[in-house]
Amino acid sequence: SPSLTACSICLGRFHHNVIYCNTTQTWDKAHPTFAERRHAALYTKSGQLLCCKWQKDEGCSD
């Protein structure tokens, strides 16, 4: 079976709902996570919104 893409939060490639992943450690428990989900949006732990449109035609402007 094909590999799953890595989760933006835990970096895990296992089957889970990546839109709602809010773990505090990477999948292997080796590191604290850098980002967190807030209402399905991606934020750094310091509160900065991360743009998820970089891979789309319109890109990020902020």
mmCIF file with all atom_site columns, C-alpha atoms in Angstrom:
data_model
loop_
_atom_site.group_PDB
_atom_site.id
_atom_site.type_symbol
_atom_site.label_atom_id
_atom_site.label_alt_id
_atom_site.label_comp_id
_atom_site.label_asym_id
_atom_site.label_entity_id
_atom_site.label_seq_id
_atom_site.pdbx_PDB_ins_code
_atom_site.Cartn_x
_atom_site.Cartn_y
_atom_site.Cartn_z
_atom_site.occupancy
_atom_site.B_iso_or_equiv
_atom_site.pdbx_formal_charge
_atom_site.auth_seq_id
_atom_site.auth_comp_id
_atom_site.auth_asym_id
_atom_site.auth_atom_id
_atom_site.pdbx_PDB_model_num
ATOM 1  C CA . SER A 1 1  ? 0.000   0.000  0.000  1.00 0.00 ? 1  SER A CA 1
ATOM 2  C CA . PRO A 1 2  ? 1.225   3.564  -0.687 1.00 0.00 ? 2  PRO A CA 1
ATOM 3  C CA . SER A 1 3  ? 2.659   5.622  2.163  1.00 0.00 ? 3  SER A CA 1
ATOM 4  C CA . LEU A 1 4  ? 0.548   8.342  3.721  1.00 0.00 ? 4  LEU A CA 1
ATOM 5  C CA . THR A 1 5  ? 1.856   11.906 3.699  1.00 0.00 ? 5  THR A CA 1
ATOM 6  C CA . ALA A 1 6  ? 3.270   13.204 6.964  1.00 0.00 ? 6  ALA A CA 1
ATOM 7  C CA . CYS A 1 7  ? 0.977   14.985 9.420  1.00 0.00 ? 7  CYS A CA 1
ATOM 8  C CA . SER A 1 8  ? 1.832   18.693 9.858  1.00 0.00 ? 8  SER A CA 1
ATOM 9  C CA . ILE A 1 9  ? 1.607   18.379 13.637 1.00 0.00 ? 9  ILE A CA 1
ATOM 10 C CA . CYS A 1 10 ? 3.094   15.044 14.723 1.00 0.00 ? 10 CYS A CA 1
ATOM 11 C CA . LEU A 1 11 ? 4.946   14.208 11.477 1.00 0.00 ? 11 LEU A CA 1
ATOM 12 C CA . GLY A 1 12 ? 3.434   10.723 11.674 1.00 0.00 ? 12 GLY A CA 1
ATOM 13 C CA . ARG A 1 13 ? 2.597   8.708  8.563  1.00 0.00 ? 13 ARG A CA 1
ATOM 14 C CA . PHE A 1 14 ? 0.008   6.515  10.271 1.00 0.00 ? 14 PHE A CA 1
ATOM 15 C CA . HIS A 1 15 ? -3.741  6.694  9.625  1.00 0.00 ? 15 HIS A CA 1
ATOM 16 C CA . HIS A 1 16 ? -5.348  9.395  11.781 1.00 0.00 ? 16 HIS A CA 1
ATOM 17 C CA . ASN A 1 17 ? -7.423  12.543 11.283 1.00 0.00 ? 17 ASN A CA 1
ATOM 18 C CA . VAL A 1 18 ? -4.615  15.020 10.573 1.00 0.00 ? 18 VAL A CA 1
ATOM 19 C CA . ILE A 1 19 ? -7.005  18.008 10.491 1.00 0.00 ? 19 ILE A CA 1
ATOM 20 C CA . TYR A 1 20 ? -7.676  17.519 14.219 1.00 0.00 ? 20 TYR A CA 1
ATOM 21 C CA . CYS A 1 21 ? -4.267  16.223 15.352 1.00 0.00 ? 21 CYS A CA 1
ATOM 22 C CA . ASN A 1 22 ? -3.373  18.128 18.537 1.00 0.00 ? 22 ASN A CA 1
ATOM 23 C CA . THR A 1 23 ? -0.697  15.980 20.101 1.00 0.00 ? 23 THR A CA 1
ATOM 24 C CA . THR A 1 24 ? 2.116   17.735 21.970 1.00 0.00 ? 24 THR A CA 1
ATOM 25 C CA . GLN A 1 25 ? 4.895   15.383 20.832 1.00 0.00 ? 25 GLN A CA 1
ATOM 26 C CA . THR A 1 26 ? 6.072   14.032 17.499 1.00 0.00 ? 26 THR A CA 1
ATOM 27 C CA . TRP A 1 27 ? 4.826   10.569 16.499 1.00 0.00 ? 27 TRP A CA 1
ATOM 28 C CA . ASP A 1 28 ? 7.913   8.914  18.050 1.00 0.00 ? 28 ASP A CA 1
ATOM 29 C CA . LYS A 1 29 ? 7.711   11.042 21.238 1.00 0.00 ? 29 LYS A CA 1
ATOM 30 C CA . ALA A 1 30 ? 11.242  12.307 20.530 1.00 0.00 ? 30 ALA A CA 1
ATOM 31 C CA . HIS A 1 31 ? 10.424  16.029 20.245 1.00 0.00 ? 31 HIS A CA 1
ATOM 32 C CA . PRO A 1 32 ? 7.767   18.563 21.243 1.00 0.00 ? 32 PRO A CA 1
ATOM 33 C CA . THR A 1 33 ? 5.606   19.668 18.330 1.00 0.00 ? 33 THR A CA 1
ATOM 34 C CA . PHE A 1 34 ? 6.150   23.060 16.665 1.00 0.00 ? 34 PHE A CA 1
ATOM 35 C CA . ALA A 1 35 ? 2.555   23.698 15.631 1.00 0.00 ? 35 ALA A CA 1
ATOM 36 C CA . GLU A 1 36 ? -0.993  23.015 16.762 1.00 0.00 ? 36 GLU A CA 1
ATOM 37 C CA . ARG A 1 37 ? -4.461  22.953 15.218 1.00 0.00 ? 37 ARG A CA 1
ATOM 38 C CA . ARG A 1 38 ? -7.041  25.563 16.178 1.00 0.00 ? 38 ARG A CA 1
ATOM 39 C CA . HIS A 1 39 ? -10.412 25.045 14.491 1.00 0.00 ? 39 HIS A CA 1
ATOM 40 C CA . ALA A 1 40 ? -8.615  23.087 11.718 1.00 0.00 ? 40 ALA A CA 1
ATOM 41 C CA . ALA A 1 41 ? -6.164  25.974 11.058 1.00 0.00 ? 41 ALA A CA 1
ATOM 42 C CA . LEU A 1 42 ? -2.436  25.510 11.631 1.00 0.00 ? 42 LEU A CA 1
ATOM 43 C CA . TYR A 1 43 ? -0.684  27.761 14.191 1.00 0.00 ? 43 TYR A CA 1
ATOM 44 C CA . THR A 1 44 ? 2.790   27.828 15.694 1.00 0.00 ? 44 THR A CA 1
ATOM 45 C CA . LYS A 1 45 ? 2.909   27.278 19.449 1.00 0.00 ? 45 LYS A CA 1
ATOM 46 C CA . SER A 1 46 ? 3.655   31.022 19.762 1.00 0.00 ? 46 SER A CA 1
ATOM 47 C CA . GLY A 1 47 ? 0.328   31.826 18.073 1.00 0.00 ? 47 GLY A CA 1
ATOM 48 C CA . GLN A 1 48 ? 1.331   32.675 14.501 1.00 0.00 ? 48 GLN A CA 1
ATOM 49 C CA . LEU A 1 49 ? -1.020  31.431 11.770 1.00 0.00 ? 49 LEU A CA 1
ATOM 50 C CA . LEU A 1 50 ? 0.779   29.290 9.182  1.00 0.00 ? 50 LEU A CA 1
ATOM 51 C CA . CYS A 1 51 ? -0.401  29.630 5.590  1.00 0.00 ? 51 CYS A CA 1
ATOM 52 C CA . CYS A 1 52 ? -1.528  26.337 4.081  1.00 0.00 ? 52 CYS A CA 1
ATOM 53 C CA . LYS A 1 53 ? -2.074  27.764 0.584  1.00 0.00 ? 53 LYS A CA 1
ATOM 54 C CA . TRP A 1 54 ? 1.598   27.721 -0.461 1.00 0.00 ? 54 TRP A CA 1
ATOM 55 C CA . GLN A 1 55 ? 0.973   24.734 -2.712 1.00 0.00 ? 55 GLN A CA 1
ATOM 56 C CA . LYS A 1 56 ? -2.021  26.332 -4.464 1.00 0.00 ? 56 LYS A CA 1
ATOM 57 C CA . ASP A 1 57 ? -2.088  28.698 -7.442 1.00 0.00 ? 57 ASP A CA 1
ATOM 58 C CA . GLU A 1 58 ? -2.963  31.759 -5.337 1.00 0.00 ? 58 GLU A CA 1
ATOM 59 C CA . GLY A 1 59 ? -0.133  31.079 -2.879 1.00 0.00 ? 59 GLY A CA 1
ATOM 60 C CA . CYS A 1 60 ? 0.367   32.968 0.386  1.00 0.00 ? 60 CYS A CA 1
ATOM 61 C CA . SER A 1 61 ? 0.379   36.744 0.596  1.00 0.00 ? 61 SER A CA 1
ATOM 62 C CA . ASP A 1 62 ? 0.834   37.250 4.349  1.00 0.00 ? 62 ASP A CA 1
#
